mmCIF file of C-alpha atoms and ligand atoms in Angstrom:
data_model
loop_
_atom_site.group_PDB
_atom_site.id
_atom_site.type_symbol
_atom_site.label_atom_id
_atom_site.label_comp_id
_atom_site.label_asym_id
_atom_site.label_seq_id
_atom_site.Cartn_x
_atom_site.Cartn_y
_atom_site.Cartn_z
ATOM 1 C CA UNK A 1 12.451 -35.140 -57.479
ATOM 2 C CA UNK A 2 11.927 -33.535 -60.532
ATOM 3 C CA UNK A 3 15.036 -32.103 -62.535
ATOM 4 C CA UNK A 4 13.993 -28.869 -62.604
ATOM 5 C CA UNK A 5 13.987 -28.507 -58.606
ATOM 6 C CA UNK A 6 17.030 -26.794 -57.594
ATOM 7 C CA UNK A 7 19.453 -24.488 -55.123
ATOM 8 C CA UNK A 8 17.354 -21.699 -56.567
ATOM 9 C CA UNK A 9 13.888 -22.948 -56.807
ATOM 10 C CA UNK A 10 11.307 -20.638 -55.326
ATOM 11 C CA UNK A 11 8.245 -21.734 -52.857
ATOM 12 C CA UNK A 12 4.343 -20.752 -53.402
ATOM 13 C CA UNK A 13 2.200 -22.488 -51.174
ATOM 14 C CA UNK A 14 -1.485 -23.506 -50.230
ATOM 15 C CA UNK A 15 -2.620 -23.043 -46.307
ATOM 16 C CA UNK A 16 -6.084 -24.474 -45.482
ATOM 17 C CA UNK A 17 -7.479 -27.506 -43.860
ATOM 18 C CA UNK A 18 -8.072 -29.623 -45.157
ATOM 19 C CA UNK A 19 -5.286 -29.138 -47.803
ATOM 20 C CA UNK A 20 -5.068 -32.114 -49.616
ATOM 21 C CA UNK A 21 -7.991 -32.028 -51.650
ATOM 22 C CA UNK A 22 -7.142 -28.813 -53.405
ATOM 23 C CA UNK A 23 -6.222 -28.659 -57.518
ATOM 24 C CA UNK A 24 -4.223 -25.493 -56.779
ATOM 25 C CA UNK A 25 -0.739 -27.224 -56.692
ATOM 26 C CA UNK A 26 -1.512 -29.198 -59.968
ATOM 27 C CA UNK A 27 -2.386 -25.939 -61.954
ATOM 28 C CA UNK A 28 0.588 -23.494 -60.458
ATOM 29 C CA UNK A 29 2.831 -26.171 -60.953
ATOM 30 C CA UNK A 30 1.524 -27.435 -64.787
ATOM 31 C CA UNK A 31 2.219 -23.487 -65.283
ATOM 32 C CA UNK A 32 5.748 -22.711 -63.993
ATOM 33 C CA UNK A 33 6.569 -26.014 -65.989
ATOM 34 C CA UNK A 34 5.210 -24.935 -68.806
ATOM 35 C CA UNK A 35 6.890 -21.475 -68.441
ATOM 36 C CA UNK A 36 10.205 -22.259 -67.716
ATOM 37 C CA UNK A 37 9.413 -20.729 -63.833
ATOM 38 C CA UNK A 38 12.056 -22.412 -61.159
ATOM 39 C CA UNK A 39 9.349 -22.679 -58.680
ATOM 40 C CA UNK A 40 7.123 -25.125 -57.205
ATOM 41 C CA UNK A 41 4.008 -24.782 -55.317
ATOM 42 C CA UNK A 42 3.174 -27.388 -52.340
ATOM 43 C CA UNK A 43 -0.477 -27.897 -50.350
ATOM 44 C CA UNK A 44 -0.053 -27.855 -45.968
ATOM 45 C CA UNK A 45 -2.449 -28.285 -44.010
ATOM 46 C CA UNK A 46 -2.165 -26.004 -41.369
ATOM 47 C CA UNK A 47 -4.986 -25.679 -38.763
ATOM 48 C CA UNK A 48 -6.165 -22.375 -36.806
ATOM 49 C CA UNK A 49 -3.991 -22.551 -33.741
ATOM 50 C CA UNK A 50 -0.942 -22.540 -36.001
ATOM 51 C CA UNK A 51 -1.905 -19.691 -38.680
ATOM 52 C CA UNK A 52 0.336 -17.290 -36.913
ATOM 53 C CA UNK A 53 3.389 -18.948 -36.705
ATOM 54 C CA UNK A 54 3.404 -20.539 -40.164
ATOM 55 C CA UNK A 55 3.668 -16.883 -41.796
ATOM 56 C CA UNK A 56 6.234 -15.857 -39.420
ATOM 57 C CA UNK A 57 7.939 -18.835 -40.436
ATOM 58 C CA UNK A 58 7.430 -18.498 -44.333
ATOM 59 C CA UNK A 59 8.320 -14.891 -44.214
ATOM 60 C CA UNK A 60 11.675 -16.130 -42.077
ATOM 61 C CA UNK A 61 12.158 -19.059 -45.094
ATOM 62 C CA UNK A 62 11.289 -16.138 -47.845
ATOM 63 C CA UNK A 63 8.413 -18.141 -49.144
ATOM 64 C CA UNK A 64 6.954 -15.880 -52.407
ATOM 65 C CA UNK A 65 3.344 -16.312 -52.354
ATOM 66 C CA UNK A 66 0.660 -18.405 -51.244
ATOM 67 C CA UNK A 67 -2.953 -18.954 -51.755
ATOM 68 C CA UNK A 68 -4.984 -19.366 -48.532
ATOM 69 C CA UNK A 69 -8.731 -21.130 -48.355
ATOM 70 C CA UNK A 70 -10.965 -22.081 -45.886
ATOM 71 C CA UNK A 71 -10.693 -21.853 -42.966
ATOM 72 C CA UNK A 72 -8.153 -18.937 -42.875
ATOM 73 C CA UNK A 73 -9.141 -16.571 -45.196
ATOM 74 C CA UNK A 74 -10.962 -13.583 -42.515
ATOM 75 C CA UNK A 75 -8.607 -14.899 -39.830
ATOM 76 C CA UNK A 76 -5.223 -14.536 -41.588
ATOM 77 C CA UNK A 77 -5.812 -10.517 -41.841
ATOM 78 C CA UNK A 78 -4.210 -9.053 -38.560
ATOM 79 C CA UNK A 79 -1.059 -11.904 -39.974
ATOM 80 C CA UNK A 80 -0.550 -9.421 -42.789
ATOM 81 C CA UNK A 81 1.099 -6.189 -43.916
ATOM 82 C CA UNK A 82 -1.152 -4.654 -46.112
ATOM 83 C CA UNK A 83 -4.403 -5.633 -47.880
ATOM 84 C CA UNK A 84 -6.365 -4.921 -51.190
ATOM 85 C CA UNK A 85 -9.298 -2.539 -51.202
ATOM 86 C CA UNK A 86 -11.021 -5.387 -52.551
ATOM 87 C CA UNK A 87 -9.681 -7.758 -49.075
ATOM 88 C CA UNK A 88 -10.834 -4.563 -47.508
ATOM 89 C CA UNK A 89 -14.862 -4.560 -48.742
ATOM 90 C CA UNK A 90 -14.773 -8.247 -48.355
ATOM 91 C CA UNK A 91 -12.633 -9.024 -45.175
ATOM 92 C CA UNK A 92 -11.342 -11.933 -46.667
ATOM 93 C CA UNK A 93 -7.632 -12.891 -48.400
ATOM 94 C CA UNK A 94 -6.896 -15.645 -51.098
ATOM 95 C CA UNK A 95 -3.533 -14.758 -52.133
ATOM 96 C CA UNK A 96 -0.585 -13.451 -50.740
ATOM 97 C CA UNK A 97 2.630 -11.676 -52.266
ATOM 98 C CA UNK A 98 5.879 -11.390 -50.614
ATOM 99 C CA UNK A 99 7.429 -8.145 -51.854
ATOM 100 C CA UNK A 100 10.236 -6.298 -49.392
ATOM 101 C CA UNK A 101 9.636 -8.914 -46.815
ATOM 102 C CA UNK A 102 5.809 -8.216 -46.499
ATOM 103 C CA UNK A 103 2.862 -9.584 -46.952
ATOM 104 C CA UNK A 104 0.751 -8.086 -49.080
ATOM 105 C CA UNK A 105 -2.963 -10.039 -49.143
ATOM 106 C CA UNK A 106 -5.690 -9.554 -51.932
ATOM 107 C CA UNK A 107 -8.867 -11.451 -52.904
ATOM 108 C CA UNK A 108 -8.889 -13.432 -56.954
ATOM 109 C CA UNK A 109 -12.142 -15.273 -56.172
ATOM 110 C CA UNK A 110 -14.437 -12.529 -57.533
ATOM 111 C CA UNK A 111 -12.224 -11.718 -60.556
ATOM 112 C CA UNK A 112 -12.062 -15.493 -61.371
ATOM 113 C CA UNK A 113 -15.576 -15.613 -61.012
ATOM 114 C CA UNK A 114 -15.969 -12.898 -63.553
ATOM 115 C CA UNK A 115 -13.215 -14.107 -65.828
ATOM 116 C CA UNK A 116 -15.640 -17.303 -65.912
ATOM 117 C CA UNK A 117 -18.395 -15.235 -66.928
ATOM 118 C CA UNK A 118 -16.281 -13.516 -69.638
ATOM 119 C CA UNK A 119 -16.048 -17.064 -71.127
ATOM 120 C CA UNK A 120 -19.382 -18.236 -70.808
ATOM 121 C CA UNK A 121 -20.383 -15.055 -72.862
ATOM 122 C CA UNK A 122 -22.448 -14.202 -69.913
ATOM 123 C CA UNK A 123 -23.105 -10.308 -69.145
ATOM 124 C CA UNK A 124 -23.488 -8.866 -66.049
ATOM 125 C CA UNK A 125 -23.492 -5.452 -67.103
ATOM 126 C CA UNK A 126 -26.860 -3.361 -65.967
ATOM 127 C CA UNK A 127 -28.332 -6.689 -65.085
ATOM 128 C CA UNK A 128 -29.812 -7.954 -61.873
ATOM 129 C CA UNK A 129 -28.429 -10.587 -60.625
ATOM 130 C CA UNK A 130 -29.591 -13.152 -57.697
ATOM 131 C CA UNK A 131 -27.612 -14.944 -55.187
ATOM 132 C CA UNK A 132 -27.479 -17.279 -52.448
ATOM 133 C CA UNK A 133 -25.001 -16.886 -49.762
ATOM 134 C CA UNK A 134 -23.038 -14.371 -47.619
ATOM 135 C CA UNK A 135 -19.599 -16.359 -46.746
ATOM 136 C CA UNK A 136 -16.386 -15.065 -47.529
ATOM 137 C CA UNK A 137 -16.983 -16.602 -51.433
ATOM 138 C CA UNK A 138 -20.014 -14.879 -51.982
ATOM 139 C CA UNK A 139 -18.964 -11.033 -50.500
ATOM 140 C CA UNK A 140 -15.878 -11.247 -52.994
ATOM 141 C CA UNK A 141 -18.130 -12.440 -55.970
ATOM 142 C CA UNK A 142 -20.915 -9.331 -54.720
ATOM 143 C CA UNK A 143 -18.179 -6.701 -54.536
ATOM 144 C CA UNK A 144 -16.538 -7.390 -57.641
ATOM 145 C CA UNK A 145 -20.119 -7.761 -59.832
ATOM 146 C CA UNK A 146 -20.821 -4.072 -58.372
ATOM 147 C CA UNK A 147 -17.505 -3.377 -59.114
ATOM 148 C CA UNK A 148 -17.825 -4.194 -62.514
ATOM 149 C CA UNK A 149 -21.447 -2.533 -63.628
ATOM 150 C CA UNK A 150 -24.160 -5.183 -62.386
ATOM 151 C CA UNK A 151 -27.576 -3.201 -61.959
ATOM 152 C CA UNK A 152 -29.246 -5.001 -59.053
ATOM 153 C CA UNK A 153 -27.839 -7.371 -56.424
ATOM 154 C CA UNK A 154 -30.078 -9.209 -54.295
ATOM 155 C CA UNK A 155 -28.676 -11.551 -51.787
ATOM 156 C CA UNK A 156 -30.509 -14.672 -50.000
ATOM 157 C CA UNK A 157 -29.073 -15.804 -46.861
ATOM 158 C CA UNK A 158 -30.065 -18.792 -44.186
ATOM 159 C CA UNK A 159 -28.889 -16.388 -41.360
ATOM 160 C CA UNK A 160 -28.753 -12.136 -41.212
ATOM 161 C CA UNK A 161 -26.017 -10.747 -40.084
ATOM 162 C CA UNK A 162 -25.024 -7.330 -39.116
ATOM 163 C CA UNK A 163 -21.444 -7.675 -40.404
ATOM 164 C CA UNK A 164 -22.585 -8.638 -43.692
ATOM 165 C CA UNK A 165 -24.953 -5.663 -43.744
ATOM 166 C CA UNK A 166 -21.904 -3.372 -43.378
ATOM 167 C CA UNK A 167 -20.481 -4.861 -46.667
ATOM 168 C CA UNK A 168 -23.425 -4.284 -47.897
ATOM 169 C CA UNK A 169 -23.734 -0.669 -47.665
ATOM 170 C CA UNK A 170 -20.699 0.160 -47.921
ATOM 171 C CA UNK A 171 -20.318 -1.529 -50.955
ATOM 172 C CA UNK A 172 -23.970 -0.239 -52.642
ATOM 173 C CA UNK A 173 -22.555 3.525 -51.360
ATOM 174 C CA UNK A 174 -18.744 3.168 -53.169
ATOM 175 C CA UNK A 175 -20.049 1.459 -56.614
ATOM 176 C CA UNK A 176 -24.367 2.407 -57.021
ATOM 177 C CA UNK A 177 -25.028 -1.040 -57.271
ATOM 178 C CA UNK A 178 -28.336 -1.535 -55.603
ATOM 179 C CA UNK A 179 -27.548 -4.547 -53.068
ATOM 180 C CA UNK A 180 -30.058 -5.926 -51.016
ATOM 181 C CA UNK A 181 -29.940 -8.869 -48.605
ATOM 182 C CA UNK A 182 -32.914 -11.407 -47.722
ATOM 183 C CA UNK A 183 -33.725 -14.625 -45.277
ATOM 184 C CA UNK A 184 -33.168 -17.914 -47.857
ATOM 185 C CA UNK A 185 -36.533 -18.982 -45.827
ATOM 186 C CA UNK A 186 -38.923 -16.127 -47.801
ATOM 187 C CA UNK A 187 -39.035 -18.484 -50.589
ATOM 188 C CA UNK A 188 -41.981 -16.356 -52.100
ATOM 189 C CA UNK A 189 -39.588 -13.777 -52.666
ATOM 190 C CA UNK A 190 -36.774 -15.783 -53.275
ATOM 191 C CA UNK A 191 -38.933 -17.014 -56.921
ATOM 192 C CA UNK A 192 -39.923 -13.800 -57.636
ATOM 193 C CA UNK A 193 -36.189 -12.194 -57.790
ATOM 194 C CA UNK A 194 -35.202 -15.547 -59.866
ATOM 195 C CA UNK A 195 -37.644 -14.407 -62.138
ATOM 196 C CA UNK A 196 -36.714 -11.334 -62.527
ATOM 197 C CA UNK A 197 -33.055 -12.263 -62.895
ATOM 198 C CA UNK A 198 -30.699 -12.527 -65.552
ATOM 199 C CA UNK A 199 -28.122 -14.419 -63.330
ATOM 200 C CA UNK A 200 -28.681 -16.979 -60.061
ATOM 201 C CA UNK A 201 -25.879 -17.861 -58.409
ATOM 202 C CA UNK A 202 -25.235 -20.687 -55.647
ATOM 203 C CA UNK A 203 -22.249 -19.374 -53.753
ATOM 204 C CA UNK A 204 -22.668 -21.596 -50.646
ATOM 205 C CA UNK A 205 -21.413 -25.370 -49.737
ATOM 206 C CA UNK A 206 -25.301 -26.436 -50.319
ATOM 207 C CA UNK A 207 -24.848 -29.062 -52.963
ATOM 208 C CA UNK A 208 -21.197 -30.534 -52.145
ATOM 209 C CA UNK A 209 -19.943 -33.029 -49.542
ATOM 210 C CA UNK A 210 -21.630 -33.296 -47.006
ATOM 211 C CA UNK A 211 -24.696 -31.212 -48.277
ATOM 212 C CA UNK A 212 -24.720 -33.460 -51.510
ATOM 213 C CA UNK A 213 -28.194 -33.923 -52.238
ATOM 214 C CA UNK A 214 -29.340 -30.505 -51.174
ATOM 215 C CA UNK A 215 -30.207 -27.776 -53.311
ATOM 216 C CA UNK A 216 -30.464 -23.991 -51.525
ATOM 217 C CA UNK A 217 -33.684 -23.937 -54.115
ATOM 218 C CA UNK A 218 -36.771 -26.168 -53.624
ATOM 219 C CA UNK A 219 -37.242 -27.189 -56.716
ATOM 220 C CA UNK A 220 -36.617 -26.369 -60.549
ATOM 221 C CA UNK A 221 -39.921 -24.310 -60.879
ATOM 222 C CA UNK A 222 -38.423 -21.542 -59.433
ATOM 223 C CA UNK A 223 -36.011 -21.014 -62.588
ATOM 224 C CA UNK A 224 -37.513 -19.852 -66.129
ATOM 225 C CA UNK A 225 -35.366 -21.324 -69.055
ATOM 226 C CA UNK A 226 -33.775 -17.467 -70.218
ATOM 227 C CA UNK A 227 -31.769 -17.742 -66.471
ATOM 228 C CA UNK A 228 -28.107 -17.859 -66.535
ATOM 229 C CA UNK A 229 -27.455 -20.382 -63.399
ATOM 230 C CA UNK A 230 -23.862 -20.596 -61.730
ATOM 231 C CA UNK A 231 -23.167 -22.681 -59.020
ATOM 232 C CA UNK A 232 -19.480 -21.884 -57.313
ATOM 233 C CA UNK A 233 -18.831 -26.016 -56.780
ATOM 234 C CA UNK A 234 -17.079 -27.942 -58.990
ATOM 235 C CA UNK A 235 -16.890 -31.276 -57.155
ATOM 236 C CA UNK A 236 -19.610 -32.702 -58.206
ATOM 237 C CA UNK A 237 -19.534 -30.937 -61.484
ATOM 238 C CA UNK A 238 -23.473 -30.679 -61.635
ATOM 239 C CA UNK A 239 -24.903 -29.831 -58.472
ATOM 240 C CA UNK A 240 -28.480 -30.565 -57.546
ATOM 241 C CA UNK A 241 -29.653 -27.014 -58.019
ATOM 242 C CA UNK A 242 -27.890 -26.981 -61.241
ATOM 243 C CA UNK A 243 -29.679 -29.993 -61.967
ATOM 244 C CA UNK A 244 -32.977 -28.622 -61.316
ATOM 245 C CA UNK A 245 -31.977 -25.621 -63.460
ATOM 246 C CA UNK A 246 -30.740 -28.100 -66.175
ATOM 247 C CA UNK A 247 -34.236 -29.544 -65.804
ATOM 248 C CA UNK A 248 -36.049 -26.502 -66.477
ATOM 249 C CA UNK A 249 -33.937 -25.692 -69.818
ATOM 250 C CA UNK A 250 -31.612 -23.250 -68.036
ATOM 251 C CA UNK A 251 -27.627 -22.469 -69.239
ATOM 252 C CA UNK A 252 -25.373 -23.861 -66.634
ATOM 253 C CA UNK A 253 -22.207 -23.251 -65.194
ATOM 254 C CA UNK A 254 -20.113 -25.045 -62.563
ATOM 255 C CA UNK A 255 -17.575 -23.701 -60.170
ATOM 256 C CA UNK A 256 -14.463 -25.349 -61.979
ATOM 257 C CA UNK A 257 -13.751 -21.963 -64.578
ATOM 258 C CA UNK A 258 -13.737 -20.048 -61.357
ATOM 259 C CA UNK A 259 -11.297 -22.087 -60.019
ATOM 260 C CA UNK A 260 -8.863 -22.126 -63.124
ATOM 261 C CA UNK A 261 -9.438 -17.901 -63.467
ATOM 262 C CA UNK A 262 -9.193 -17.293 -59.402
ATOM 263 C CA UNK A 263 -5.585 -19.133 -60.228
ATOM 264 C CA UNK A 264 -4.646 -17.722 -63.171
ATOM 265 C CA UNK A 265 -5.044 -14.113 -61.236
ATOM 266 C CA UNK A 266 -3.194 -15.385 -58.314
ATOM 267 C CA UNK A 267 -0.162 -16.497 -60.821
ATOM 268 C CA UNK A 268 -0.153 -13.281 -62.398
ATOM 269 C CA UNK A 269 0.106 -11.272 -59.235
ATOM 270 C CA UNK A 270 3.062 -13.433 -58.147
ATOM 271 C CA UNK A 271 4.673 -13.696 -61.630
ATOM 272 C CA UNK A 272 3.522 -10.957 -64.130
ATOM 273 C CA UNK A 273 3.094 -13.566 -66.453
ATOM 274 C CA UNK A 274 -0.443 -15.602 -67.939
ATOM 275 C CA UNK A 275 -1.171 -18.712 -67.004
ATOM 276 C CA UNK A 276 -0.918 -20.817 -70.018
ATOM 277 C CA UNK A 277 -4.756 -21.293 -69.843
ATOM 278 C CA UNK A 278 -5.351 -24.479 -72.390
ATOM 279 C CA UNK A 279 -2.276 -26.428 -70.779
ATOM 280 C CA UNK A 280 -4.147 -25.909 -66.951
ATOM 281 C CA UNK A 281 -7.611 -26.603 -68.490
ATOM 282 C CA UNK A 282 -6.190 -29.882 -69.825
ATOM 283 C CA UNK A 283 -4.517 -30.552 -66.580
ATOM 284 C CA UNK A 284 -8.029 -29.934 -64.370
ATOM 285 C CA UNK A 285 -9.598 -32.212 -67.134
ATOM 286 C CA UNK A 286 -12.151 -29.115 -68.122
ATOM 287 C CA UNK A 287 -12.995 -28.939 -71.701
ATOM 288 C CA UNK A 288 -10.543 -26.979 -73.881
ATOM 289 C CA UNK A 289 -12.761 -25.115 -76.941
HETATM 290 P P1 ATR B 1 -16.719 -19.555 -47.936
HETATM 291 O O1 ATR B 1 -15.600 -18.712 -47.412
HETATM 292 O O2 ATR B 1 -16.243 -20.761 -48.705
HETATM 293 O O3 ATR B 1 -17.737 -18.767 -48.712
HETATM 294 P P2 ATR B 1 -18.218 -19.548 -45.438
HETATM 295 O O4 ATR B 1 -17.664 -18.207 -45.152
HETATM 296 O O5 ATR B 1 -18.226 -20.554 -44.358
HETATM 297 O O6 ATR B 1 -17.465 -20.208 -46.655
HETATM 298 O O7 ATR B 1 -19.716 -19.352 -46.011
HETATM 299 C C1 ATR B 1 -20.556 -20.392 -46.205
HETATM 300 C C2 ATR B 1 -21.906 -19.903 -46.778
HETATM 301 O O8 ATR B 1 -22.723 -21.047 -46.980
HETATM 302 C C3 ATR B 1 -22.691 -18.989 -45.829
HETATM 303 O O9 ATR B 1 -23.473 -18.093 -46.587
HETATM 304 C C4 ATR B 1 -23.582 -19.990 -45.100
HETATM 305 O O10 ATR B 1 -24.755 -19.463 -44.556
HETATM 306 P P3 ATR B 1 -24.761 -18.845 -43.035
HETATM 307 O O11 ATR B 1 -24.144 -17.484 -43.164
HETATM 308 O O12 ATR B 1 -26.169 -18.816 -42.662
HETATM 309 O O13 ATR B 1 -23.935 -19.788 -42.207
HETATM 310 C C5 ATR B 1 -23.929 -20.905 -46.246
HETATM 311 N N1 ATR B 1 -24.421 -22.213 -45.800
HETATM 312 C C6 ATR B 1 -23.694 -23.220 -45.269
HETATM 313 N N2 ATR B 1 -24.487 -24.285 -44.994
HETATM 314 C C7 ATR B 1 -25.758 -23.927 -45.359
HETATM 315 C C8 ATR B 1 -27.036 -24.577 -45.342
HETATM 316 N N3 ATR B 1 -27.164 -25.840 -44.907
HETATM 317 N N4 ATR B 1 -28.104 -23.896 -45.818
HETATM 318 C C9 ATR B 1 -27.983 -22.631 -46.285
HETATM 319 N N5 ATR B 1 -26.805 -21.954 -46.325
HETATM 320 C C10 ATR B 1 -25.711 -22.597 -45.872
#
């Protein structure tokens, strides 16, 4: 046990399953070290059927904060005391905050996307951006570009739904962005909005175990080499569609800035302090400039 464990440390935790992949506990715990912060942050795996009765139980043990992935993050809503108007737009909830014993729930993954995007030097501002994907990721990435001034969204998805549409138009109405959603199978249209795009972003599992040779674009003709290309995975750190876009002379970007800025937010909401950003980067073994 490490000496700085005590009577008085306090618990943060990670709830998904699997669990024990995640980087999470290595970067919240690399920064309350760093800081000085008597707290420690552990991974469970908790599955569906027990969801409920693990945040009765954490709110009983006065757990402070948690981050919750897949595949809890819609589900662990009705669990919860209040939510973020950005948990609202996307249904969806990656961090929680005990404050007053309740649960307050908010979403960091689209603000860690666009802290990423901050350090790439990339702008989204009055741009039009293309992406692929409508899961829980993706609707927190598409409400916080709108959010924050992006021109043009136009989404590709393998299937339509009428939820998603919702989002949609609801989000198009409350921030002007101009959001529109297509079938991934019109690939005629799918290259002409890559064209016309100053972003492309992969927000879907396509490219990661066990889609790992898949690419949600056919082939690298469909990028021109002045598109900015994201892909949200970071394991493996170049995807296939990244390597087609690599191919075709594109700037790249994998999914492992996102994770370090979705983290940093997280840590901020739970301590009001910055995550010492070089000391995590070192820890996740991603480039410090
Ligand atoms: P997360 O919360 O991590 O975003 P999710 O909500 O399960 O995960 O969303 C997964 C996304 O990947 C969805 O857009 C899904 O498409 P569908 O809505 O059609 O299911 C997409 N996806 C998963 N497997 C895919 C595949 N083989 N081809 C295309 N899209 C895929």
């Amino acid at each position: 046990m490490e000496s700085r464990i005590s009577a008085m440390t306090s618990l943060y935790a990670f709830i998904a399953s699997p669990a024990h992949h995640s980087k999470s506990p290595l970067m919240h715990n690399c920064a309350f070290k760093e800081l000085g912060v008597n707290s420690v942050y552990l991974a469970f795996d908790i599955e569906s059927d027990k969801l409920k009765d693990t945040i009765k139980g954490f709110k009983a043990m006065g757990v402070k904060g948690a981050n919750i992935s897949m595949p809890h993050k819609q589900n662990i809503i009705p669990y919860l005391d209040q939510i973020s108007t950005a948990s609202r737009l996307c249904n969806a909830v990656n961090t929680i905050i005990l404050k007053d014993n309740k649960y307050y729930g908010t979403i960091t993954d689209g603000i860690g996307f666009i802290k990423s995007l901050e350090e790439k030097k990339w702008s989204i501002n009055s741009n039009k951006i293309t992406m692929v994907g409508a899961g829980g990721a993706s609707t927190a990435i598409m409400v916080q570009m709108a959010l924050d001034g992006a021109k043009e969204i136009v989404v590709y998805n393998r299937t339509i739904r009428e939820e998603f549409i919702e989002i949609i138009n609801k989000t198009s109405k409350e921030t002007g962005c101009l959001i529109t959603l297509k079938p991934l199978s019109d690939t005629s249209s799918l290259r002409q909005d890559m064209q016309d795009s100053y972003l492309f972003i992969n927000t879907t599992g396509v490219g990661m175990e066990p889609m790992l040779n898949q690419s949600v674009v056919p082939d690298s003709s469909y990028f021109h080499h002045d598109l900015k290309v994201a892909d949200i995975i970071y394991q493996p750190a170049v995807t296939k569609m990244l390597q087609m876009a690599l191919d075709a002379g594109c700037e790249i970007m994998n999914g492992e800035l996102m994770l370090l800025y979705q983290g940093a937010e997280s840590f901020k909401i739970w301590t009001d302090l910055e995550m010492p950003i070089n000391k995590v980067k070192k820890v996740l073994g991603i480039e410090v400039k």
